[in-house]
C-alpha positions in Angstrom: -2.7 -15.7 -10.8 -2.1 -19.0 -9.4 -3.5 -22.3 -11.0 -5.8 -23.2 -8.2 -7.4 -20.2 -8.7 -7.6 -19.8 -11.9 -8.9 -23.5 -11.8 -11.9 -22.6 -9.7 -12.6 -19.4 -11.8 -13.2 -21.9 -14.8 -15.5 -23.5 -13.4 -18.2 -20.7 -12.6 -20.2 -19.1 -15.0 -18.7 -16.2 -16.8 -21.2 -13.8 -14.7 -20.0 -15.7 -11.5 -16.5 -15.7 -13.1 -16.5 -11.8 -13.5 -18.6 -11.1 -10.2 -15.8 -12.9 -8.3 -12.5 -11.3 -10.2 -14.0 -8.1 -9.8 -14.1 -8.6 -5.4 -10.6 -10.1 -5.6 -9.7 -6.7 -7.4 -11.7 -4.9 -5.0 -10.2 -6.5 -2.0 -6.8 -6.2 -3.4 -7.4 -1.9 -4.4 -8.7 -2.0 -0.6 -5.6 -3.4 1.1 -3.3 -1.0 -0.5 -5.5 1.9 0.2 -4.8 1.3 3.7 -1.3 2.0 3.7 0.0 5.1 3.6 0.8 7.3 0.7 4.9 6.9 1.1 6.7 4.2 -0.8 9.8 3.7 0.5 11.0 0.0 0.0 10.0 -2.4 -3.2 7.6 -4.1 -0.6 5.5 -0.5 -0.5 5.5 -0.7 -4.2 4.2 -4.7 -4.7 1.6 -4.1 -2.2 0.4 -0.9 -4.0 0.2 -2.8 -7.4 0.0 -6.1 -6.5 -3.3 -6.2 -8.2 -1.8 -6.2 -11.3 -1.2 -9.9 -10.9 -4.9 -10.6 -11.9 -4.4 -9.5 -15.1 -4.8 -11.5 -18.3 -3.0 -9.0 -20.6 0.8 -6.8 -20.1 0.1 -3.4 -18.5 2.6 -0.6 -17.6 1.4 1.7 -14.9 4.0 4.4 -13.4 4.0 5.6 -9.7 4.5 9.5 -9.6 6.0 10.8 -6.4 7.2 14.1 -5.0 11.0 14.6 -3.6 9.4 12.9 -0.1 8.8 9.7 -2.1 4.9 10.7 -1.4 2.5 8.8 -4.1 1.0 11.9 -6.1 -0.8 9.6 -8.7 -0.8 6.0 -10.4 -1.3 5.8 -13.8 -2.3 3.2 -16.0 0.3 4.5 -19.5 -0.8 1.2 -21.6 -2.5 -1.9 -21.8 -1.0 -4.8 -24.5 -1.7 -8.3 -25.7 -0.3 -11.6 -23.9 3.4 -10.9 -24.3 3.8 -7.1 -25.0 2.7 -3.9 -24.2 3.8 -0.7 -26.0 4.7 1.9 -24.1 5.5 5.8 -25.9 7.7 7.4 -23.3 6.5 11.4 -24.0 3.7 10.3 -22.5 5.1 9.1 -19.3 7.2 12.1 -19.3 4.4 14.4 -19.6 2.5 12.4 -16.9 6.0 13.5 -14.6 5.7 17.5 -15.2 1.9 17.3 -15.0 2.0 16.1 -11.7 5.2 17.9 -10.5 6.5 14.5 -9.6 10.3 14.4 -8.9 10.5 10.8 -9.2 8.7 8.1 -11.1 8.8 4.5 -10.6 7.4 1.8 -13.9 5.7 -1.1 -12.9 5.0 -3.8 -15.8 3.1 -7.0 -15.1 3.8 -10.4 -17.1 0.8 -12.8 -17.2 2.7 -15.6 -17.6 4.2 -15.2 -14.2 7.5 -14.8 -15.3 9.5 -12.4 -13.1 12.8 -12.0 -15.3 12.4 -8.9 -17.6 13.0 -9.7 -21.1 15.5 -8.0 -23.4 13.0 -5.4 -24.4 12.0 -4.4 -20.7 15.7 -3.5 -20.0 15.7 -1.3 -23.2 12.7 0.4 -22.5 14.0 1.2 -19.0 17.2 2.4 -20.1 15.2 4.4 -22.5 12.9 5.9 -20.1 15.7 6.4 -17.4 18.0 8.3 -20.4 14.2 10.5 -21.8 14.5 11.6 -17.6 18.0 12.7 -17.7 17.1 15.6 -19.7 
């Protein structure tokens, strides 16, 4: 979330405050309703979770897809604390052969606006990519 927002956020009320994060959130769902259920490119992908952004806390959400890269399901896998979330891979893996998805695609916010993964989100996606070779 960028300062100037956040900035005028501060100074409403907290029932102003949560009344206006929770149109911004609806707004945001709304825009990627209206595309269309492939994703295709890292742009389809950003504009389907782009809402993550507004969170205050690390989330890890995966995209389940068929073999026609067609959005079966988003799920939210886990919610953390300012610089972590834990995420327990069985669970994603489940998530895949429940929904017959072919492919899955992570997506992991960082509050802090930092867009390098750290250390630990390369392992964990080395970890999840080797859980899906078998």
């Amino acid at each position: 979330m960028n300062n100037h927002f956040k900035n005028y956020l501060e100074s409403l009320t907290p029932k102003k405050r949560d009344l206006a994060r929770e149109a911004v959130v609806e707004y945001l769902r709304g825009e990627s309703v209206n595309l269309d259920n492939i994703i295709s490119t890292a742009s389809r992908v950003y504009y389907l979770c782009h809402d993550l952004a507004l969170e205050d806390v690390e989330n890890f959400e995966v995209l389940y897809l068929n073999q026609n890269l067609k959005l079966l399901k988003r799920e939210r896998i886990s919610q953390g604390g300012l610089t972590e979330v834990a995420v327990d891979i069985r669970i994603i893996i489940r998530g895949a052969l429940l929904n017959n998805s072919t492919i899955i695609m992570c997506v992991h916010n960082h509050p802090s606006g930092s867009l390098r993964p750290s250390r630990c989100d390369d392992e964990l996606t080395r970890n999840i990519k080797d859980a899906c070779q078998v």
